[in-house]
Amino acid sequence: MSPDVPLLNDYKQDFFLKRFPQTVLGGPRLNLGYCAPPYIYVNQIILFLMPWVLGGIGTLLYQLGILEDYYTAALSGGLMLFTAFVIQFTSLYARSRWVTVERMLTTDILAEEDEHEFTSCAGAETIKFLIPGKKHTANTVFHSVLAGLVCGLGTWYLLPNRITLLYSSAGGTVLLFFFGWMTLCIGEYSLIVNTATETATFQTQDTYEITPLMRPLYIFFFVSIDLAHRLLIMFIISTGTAVTSYFIPSTVGVVLFMTGLGFLLSLNLSEIVFGFKHSVTGHRVGTKSKALPNGLEKQFAWKEYLFYSIVLVLALLETGLLHHFAGFSQNSKNSPQAIVGYILMILFIILWILKEIQSVYIFGIFRNPIYPKHVQTVTLFLEKQTKLMKIGVVRRILINLVSPFAMIAFLSLDSSLQGLHSVSVSIGFTRAFRMVWQNTENALLETVIVSSVHLLISNTDIWWNRNLDTGIRLLLVGIMRDRLIQFISKLQFAVTVLLASWTEKKRRKSTTTLCVLNIVFSPFVLVFIVFSALLSSPLLPLFTLPLFLVGFPRPVQSWPGVVGTTACVCADTVYYYQMVPSLNTALQSALAAGSLGLLLPGSHYLGRFQDRLIWIMILECGYTYCCINIKGLELQETSCHTAEARRVDEVFEGAFEQEEYARVCSINEHFGNVLTPCTVLPVKLYSDARNVLSGIIDSHDNLKEFKGDLVKVLVWILLQYCSRRSNMQENVHKTENKGKASLIILPPLNTSPQTESPEDTDSLNSENLDDWSDDVFGEEPTIKKGKEEKVLPGINLPIPGSVESQRVGKHSTGTVTENSLYQAVALGYPATDKGKQEAVAYIPLMEFSCPHSHLLSLPEEWISNCLPNSKVKEMSSLFPEDWYHFVLRQLECFHSEENASNVVEEIAKDRVLKDFYVHAVMTCYFSLFGADNMIPSPGHILRVYSGVFPWSLALDWLTEKPELFQLALKAFRYTLKLMIDKASLGPIEDFKELTNCLEEYESDWYIGLVSDEKWKEAILQEKPYLFSLGYDPNMGVYTGRVLTLQELLIQVGKLNAEAVRGQWANLSWELLYATNDDEERYSIQAHPLLLRNLTVQAADPPLGYPIYSSKPLHIHLF
C-alpha cells in the first residue's frame, strides 16, 4: 500500500466539510460550496431559531408572573404546533406549484451536490430547497404534533427559575439555558424543516422517515425522565412470564411455571412448530415432506419430540418434588442448596477442561498437547481425534442433561421461593430458569459465582445478602459477565488497532502522533471502551485508525434486512452452494463438542481451504440448537485479498502443521491477530488442481493418435446413445410388427449423388469465418447456429405394399415412436429451398438383415448423406470395424433377449446398420476437422473443444441437429481427456481398458467448459470429477483444470467479534455518511493483524460483497 493513500480524497473532503456542520446543527446547510443569495442563509437561521422565539414568549410571560409553568409549556407547545403545520403546508403548496412530475421517495445523495438557482426570497424553488417536506402525509401530522410536545416540555424544563432552584448558580443557569435551547432548536429543525444525515446511519434508505425522529426523541426522553423525578424508577420492566408468575398464588405453581416455560422458550419453537405442521400435512396427503425452510436439511423427527417431552417432564418432576419436600436453610453451608452448589462448582471445572482440550489452543495462547500436531488427511486426522471425539460426547451429555438438572435443583431449593414472591423474585427467577436451558454454559458460570460468593460471605447484614434474592444476584452477575467479556474483547481490539498502526511502516510517520496521544490519554480511551461496553455498542475506530468513538448500538447481525437474501452472485458461487450442506454437518459435531469455544450470538468464525474463505456467524443459540449464517468470499483474489489470505494461511499452518518433534506446549505466535485457530473440519468439497498441458496437447504423436481415437469414441458414444434410446422406447411402447422387415432406403453406392458443389453452396458465411480466425487466445468462443431449417419434400414411392414415407423435414430431437423406425428415409439428396418441389427418382429398398437391428437404428434425421460419395468412401477406411463389433458385444440392451450372443452376432453382420454408422460417424468426424484432413493444431483443439467447429460441407447439416451436435462435441472432449490420460498414465492396452475408461468418463466425469451451465449442474449433483481445457494468455500455455470431489479438511478459527463489529461500524459510517467509496481508500487496504479487507468483503451488500450468503441454518447440538 502506498503511503500516499489518503483517508479521504480531495473531492470527498470538500463534501464531508459541507455535510458535517449540517449534521452538528441538525439540518441547516450553511456551507453550500457555491455562491447563493444571502436570504438563503438568513431564512435558515430564522427557521432554526423559531422554537427559541416561541419558547421565549412563554418563558417571558412566566418570569413576569403572568402564567404558571404548565400554562407556559402549553402555550409554547401550541405555538410550535401551529408553526409546524404552517411550515409543512407551505412546503406542500410550493411543491404543488413547482413539481410537475412524480416526486421520487428515495433520497439521492448526489442531489446534495447539485447547484440550485434561486429567483426570490419566498419563491417556490427557495421553499422547496429550504423545506423539502415529508414523504408521507401521516408523518406531516405526527412530526408536527411531536414538535409541539417537545417544545412545550423543553420550555417547562428550561424555565430560569427552575434551573436556578436546582443548581443555585446564575452562571450555570445561563449556560444551561443557552445550550439547552440550542439543543431544542437542533432537534426541532431536523423534525419539521430539513433532516440532517446522521453519522449513525444504519441502512441506505429511510423509507419510513425514522431519521428525523432520532434527535427529538433523545430530547423528549431526557426531559421526560428529569421532569418525572423518581416516578419512572417504579416502572416494572418485567413482561410476559414474569408478570404471570407474579400473580400465581402457589409457590409450587410458580416454580413449575417458570421451569416449564423457561424450557419451552429456550427451544427453537419456529422449527418445532413448522416441523409438526409439515409432518401432519405430509401424512394427510400421503407424501413425505422433503425439507424445512430456512436451510433446514432434515425434519424434526419423532425421537426429538420424545426427547424434549421427557426432559420437560423430568424437569417439572424434579422442581416440584425438591421445592415441596426438601428443607431450606439459606445461611447454612451444609444446606441442600449449598451441597448442590459444590456439585455445580465441580461440574463447571470439568466442563471447562473438556471444552479447552477440544480446541488447538488453550486460552488462545498455549497449544493443546492432546490435539493432533500435524493433520493433512482426513483419515489420519480422524484416527488421531478419536479420543477427543469421545471426550466431546461426555461433554455433550454433561452440558445438555446433567448441568441443567443440577442448576434447576439449585434454584428450586432457594428459600426466596418459599414466601410471598415479589416483583424482583418474579423477574430474577424467570430469567434464571430460562437461562438454565437457553445458555447453559453461561448460566452455570453465573450460578457458580453466586454460590461461591454466598459460601464465602455468610454475614447476613451485607447488602448483597440482605437486599438481593438469588434471582436478582444471578441477573446482576449475568450483566457483569456479558459486559466484562465485551470490555475485554474491545480492549483487545483497541490494542490490536494500535499495534497495526504502529507496525505499518508505510504510514508510521502519520500514525505515530495518534499512537502517542492514545498512550498519553489512555484513561480517556478506557472510558470510551467502558462506555461502549456498557451500551453494548461497537467501538468505532475512525478510518480504522487509533481514533476511537462509541458507535451506534446495533443488533447482533449488524445489518438490516433478512439474513441471507443478498449476495454478489457470480460463477464461483456454486462452489459454496455445494459445500455448505457438508460443512453444516461438520459444524454440528464441532459445535456440540466445544471445539469452536463458547457459543455466543454474534460470534464470527473464518474457514480456509485452498482459494476458498468461509465466513461463519452465530445468529442465535438455544437448548441443543444454534442458528448460523455462512458466507463465501470471492475466489478471484486481489492484491489485498491475497496478502491477508496469506497471513490467514500462516496462522493456520502455525497451529495445525507442526512437526512431531515440536515442543509439547508451544505458544501461539500470532496471538495479537484477530484470528485465533480452533480446529479443522472434514468437509466434502471440490479440490481444484490446475495443470500446464505443454508437451501433451502440442505433441505431434499425441495429436496423430487423437484422430484415430476420436473415431472410436464417436462409435462408442453413438452406440451407447442408440442403446439407451431403444431401451426407453421399449419401456413405453411394445413392438407391434415383430415379423415385418425394416425397409430402409439407401442410394446405390455406385451412383454419384446429386449434391451441390462447394462453389454453388451459400453455407459459407462471414460469421463462421469470424469464428475461425487464427486468434485462439481471446475469450472462449461459442458456436453460431443456423436459424433456418432445411426441409426435404415428401417422397412418393410407387411400389405396391411399401411403407409410406413421411416428411424428413420433421426433425425430432426427442423420443421417436416405433413406427418411425420403419419409416422410409431418403439418403443422399440435397435439401431444397421452401416452395420448390423436385422430382425424385425411384430408390431401391434395402432391408436390415437382422430383425433386431432396429434396436440400434439411428434417428431418421441423422441418416443423411451431405458429403460427396467419394469422400465417404475415402473416409470409410478409417472406420474401426473390430472396435464396432467389440462395442456391440458390450451393450446391455441385449442382455434381456434370449440367445443374446446370437442376436449380437447377427446385428454385427448387418452391413446396412454398419453403413448407417459409417455415414454418421464419418460425417461428424468430417465436421470436427473440416475439409483439411491434416493433423490438428492445439489451437484447433481448443476451438472445437469450446464448441466452435470449422466450416465444412457437413457443418450446416450437423448444427441443425442439436442432439447429434452435442454428442459429437462430447466425443471430441472425451477424446481430448483420453489423450491427456494416455500421455500421463500410459497407453491403452486393449479394447476392454478403453471401454472402462470411456464408461468412467460417462459416469464419474463432466468434461466441458467452466462457463457452461452444465458445469454448475455437475457441481451441484456432486459429480466426482470435472475437467476443463483453457488457455493462459499471460503465460502462453494451454491449461487443464481438474476438480475432484473428496472429503478434505477445512481449517477454522474464531475472530474477535468486537473487531468485526467495530470495522463494520466504521464501514457503515464511512460509506453511508462520508460517502467514501474510493476503492483504494485506506480503511480497505490489507493488514495482516486486522484482516481489514476480508472483514469488509464479509459485510452485507451493498457495503460488502460476499459471493454467497446462506439462509439461517439451524444446527442441532445433541
PDB file of N, CA and C in Angstrom, residues 201-204 554 558-560 568 1064-1073 1081 1084 1095-1106:
ATOM      1  N   THR A 201     -25.766   6.168  10.548  1.00  0.00           N
ATOM      2  CA  THR A 201     -26.647   5.654   9.509  1.00  0.00           C
ATOM      3  C   THR A 201     -26.613   4.134   9.528  1.00  0.00           C
ATOM      4  N   PHE A 202     -27.800   3.516   9.552  1.00  0.00           N
ATOM      5  CA  PHE A 202     -27.884   2.064   9.669  1.00  0.00           C
ATOM      6  C   PHE A 202     -28.189   1.393   8.335  1.00  0.00           C
ATOM      7  N   GLN A 203     -28.968   2.050   7.500  1.00  0.00           N
ATOM      8  CA  GLN A 203     -29.314   1.473   6.216  1.00  0.00           C
ATOM      9  C   GLN A 203     -29.351   2.565   5.154  1.00  0.00           C
ATOM     10  N   THR A 204     -29.331   2.134   3.901  1.00  0.00           N
ATOM     11  CA  THR A 204     -29.146   3.089   2.805  1.00  0.00           C
ATOM     12  C   THR A 204     -30.375   3.946   2.564  1.00  0.00           C
ATOM     13  N   ARG A 554     -26.210  -1.519  17.718  1.00  0.00           N
ATOM     14  CA  ARG A 554     -26.704  -2.273  16.569  1.00  0.00           C
ATOM     15  C   ARG A 554     -27.115  -3.670  17.013  1.00  0.00           C
ATOM     16  N   SER A 558     -25.772  -7.100  12.886  1.00  0.00           N
ATOM     17  CA  SER A 558     -25.082  -5.885  12.431  1.00  0.00           C
ATOM     18  C   SER A 558     -25.702  -5.209  11.228  1.00  0.00           C
ATOM     19  N   TRP A 559     -26.507  -5.922  10.432  1.00  0.00           N
ATOM     20  CA  TRP A 559     -27.039  -5.336   9.208  1.00  0.00           C
ATOM     21  C   TRP A 559     -28.548  -5.485   9.167  1.00  0.00           C
ATOM     22  N   PRO A 560     -29.241  -4.516   8.568  1.00  0.00           N
ATOM     23  CA  PRO A 560     -30.703  -4.616   8.455  1.00  0.00           C
ATOM     24  C   PRO A 560     -31.103  -5.645   7.408  1.00  0.00           C
ATOM     25  N   CYS A 568     -23.452 -11.024  -3.828  1.00  0.00           N
ATOM     26  CA  CYS A 568     -22.984 -10.681  -5.178  1.00  0.00           C
ATOM     27  C   CYS A 568     -22.699 -11.979  -5.929  1.00  0.00           C
ATOM     28  N   TRP A1064     -17.024  -3.031  10.873  1.00  0.00           N
ATOM     29  CA  TRP A1064     -18.284  -2.878  10.135  1.00  0.00           C
ATOM     30  C   TRP A1064     -18.965  -1.559  10.478  1.00  0.00           C
ATOM     31  N   ALA A1065     -18.872  -1.118  11.742  1.00  0.00           N
ATOM     32  CA  ALA A1065     -19.444   0.177  12.114  1.00  0.00           C
ATOM     33  C   ALA A1065     -18.718   1.305  11.385  1.00  0.00           C
ATOM     34  N   ASN A1066     -17.389   1.209  11.283  1.00  0.00           N
ATOM     35  CA  ASN A1066     -16.644   2.220  10.532  1.00  0.00           C
ATOM     36  C   ASN A1066     -16.988   2.170   9.057  1.00  0.00           C
ATOM     37  N   LEU A1067     -17.168   0.963   8.509  1.00  0.00           N
ATOM     38  CA  LEU A1067     -17.548   0.823   7.103  1.00  0.00           C
ATOM     39  C   LEU A1067     -18.883   1.509   6.841  1.00  0.00           C
ATOM     40  N   SER A1068     -19.835   1.301   7.737  1.00  0.00           N
ATOM     41  CA  SER A1068     -21.150   1.928   7.575  1.00  0.00           C
ATOM     42  C   SER A1068     -21.035   3.447   7.646  1.00  0.00           C
ATOM     43  N   TRP A1069     -20.272   3.937   8.607  1.00  0.00           N
ATOM     44  CA  TRP A1069     -20.106   5.393   8.738  1.00  0.00           C
ATOM     45  C   TRP A1069     -19.393   5.969   7.522  1.00  0.00           C
ATOM     46  N   GLU A1070     -18.351   5.280   7.088  1.00  0.00           N
ATOM     47  CA  GLU A1070     -17.509   5.827   6.018  1.00  0.00           C
ATOM     48  C   GLU A1070     -18.210   5.833   4.669  1.00  0.00           C
ATOM     49  N   LEU A1071     -19.034   4.806   4.402  1.00  0.00           N
ATOM     50  CA  LEU A1071     -19.684   4.729   3.096  1.00  0.00           C
ATOM     51  C   LEU A1071     -21.036   5.419   3.080  1.00  0.00           C
ATOM     52  N   LEU A1072     -21.817   5.282   4.151  1.00  0.00           N
ATOM     53  CA  LEU A1072     -23.154   5.846   4.140  1.00  0.00           C
ATOM     54  C   LEU A1072     -23.186   7.305   4.569  1.00  0.00           C
ATOM     55  N   TYR A1073     -22.236   7.695   5.403  1.00  0.00           N
ATOM     56  CA  TYR A1073     -22.238   9.102   5.844  1.00  0.00           C
ATOM     57  C   TYR A1073     -21.212   9.923   5.081  1.00  0.00           C
ATOM     58  N   ARG A1081      -9.164   3.385  -0.836  1.00  0.00           N
ATOM     59  CA  ARG A1081      -9.138   4.115   0.436  1.00  0.00           C
ATOM     60  C   ARG A1081      -8.353   3.327   1.484  1.00  0.00           C
ATOM     61  N   ILE A1084      -9.704   0.101   3.595  1.00  0.00           N
ATOM     62  CA  ILE A1084      -9.945  -1.181   2.940  1.00  0.00           C
ATOM     63  C   ILE A1084      -8.638  -1.863   2.564  1.00  0.00           C
ATOM     64  N   THR A1095     -12.709  -8.528   6.190  1.00  0.00           N
ATOM     65  CA  THR A1095     -13.852  -8.123   7.007  1.00  0.00           C
ATOM     66  C   THR A1095     -14.815  -7.257   6.208  1.00  0.00           C
ATOM     67  N   VAL A1096     -14.282  -6.358   5.391  1.00  0.00           N
ATOM     68  CA  VAL A1096     -15.137  -5.516   4.552  1.00  0.00           C
ATOM     69  C   VAL A1096     -15.881  -6.374   3.534  1.00  0.00           C
ATOM     70  N   GLN A1097     -15.196  -7.350   2.955  1.00  0.00           N
ATOM     71  CA  GLN A1097     -15.857  -8.236   1.987  1.00  0.00           C
ATOM     72  C   GLN A1097     -17.030  -8.971   2.611  1.00  0.00           C
ATOM     73  N   ALA A1098     -16.894  -9.374   3.873  1.00  0.00           N
ATOM     74  CA  ALA A1098     -17.913 -10.199   4.519  1.00  0.00           C
ATOM     75  C   ALA A1098     -19.141  -9.406   4.943  1.00  0.00           C
ATOM     76  N   ALA A1099     -19.103  -8.069   4.871  1.00  0.00           N
ATOM     77  CA  ALA A1099     -20.275  -7.274   5.221  1.00  0.00           C
ATOM     78  C   ALA A1099     -21.383  -7.509   4.209  1.00  0.00           C
ATOM     79  N   ASP A1100     -22.612  -7.297   4.639  1.00  0.00           N
ATOM     80  CA  ASP A1100     -23.743  -7.474   3.729  1.00  0.00           C
ATOM     81  C   ASP A1100     -23.722  -6.419   2.634  1.00  0.00           C
ATOM     82  N   PRO A1101     -24.125  -6.799   1.418  1.00  0.00           N
ATOM     83  CA  PRO A1101     -24.256  -5.787   0.357  1.00  0.00           C
ATOM     84  C   PRO A1101     -25.288  -4.736   0.758  1.00  0.00           C
ATOM     85  N   PRO A1102     -25.168  -3.491   0.306  1.00  0.00           N
ATOM     86  CA  PRO A1102     -24.257  -3.030  -0.749  1.00  0.00           C
ATOM     87  C   PRO A1102     -22.879  -2.614  -0.255  1.00  0.00           C
ATOM     88  N   LEU A1103     -22.640  -2.634   1.075  1.00  0.00           N
ATOM     89  CA  LEU A1103     -21.340  -2.186   1.579  1.00  0.00           C
ATOM     90  C   LEU A1103     -20.279  -3.259   1.402  1.00  0.00           C
ATOM     91  N   GLY A1104     -20.638  -4.513   1.586  1.00  0.00           N
ATOM     92  CA  GLY A1104     -19.714  -5.614   1.360  1.00  0.00           C
ATOM     93  C   GLY A1104     -20.053  -6.331   0.071  1.00  0.00           C
ATOM     94  N   TYR A1105     -19.312  -7.390  -0.224  1.00  0.00           N
ATOM     95  CA  TYR A1105     -19.558  -8.095  -1.477  1.00  0.00           C
ATOM     96  C   TYR A1105     -19.233  -9.587  -1.363  1.00  0.00           C
ATOM     97  N   PRO A1106     -19.872 -10.303  -0.411  1.00  0.00           N
ATOM     98  CA  PRO A1106     -19.718 -11.762  -0.420  1.00  0.00           C
ATOM     99  C   PRO A1106     -20.422 -12.354  -1.638  1.00  0.00           C
TER     100      PRO A1106
END
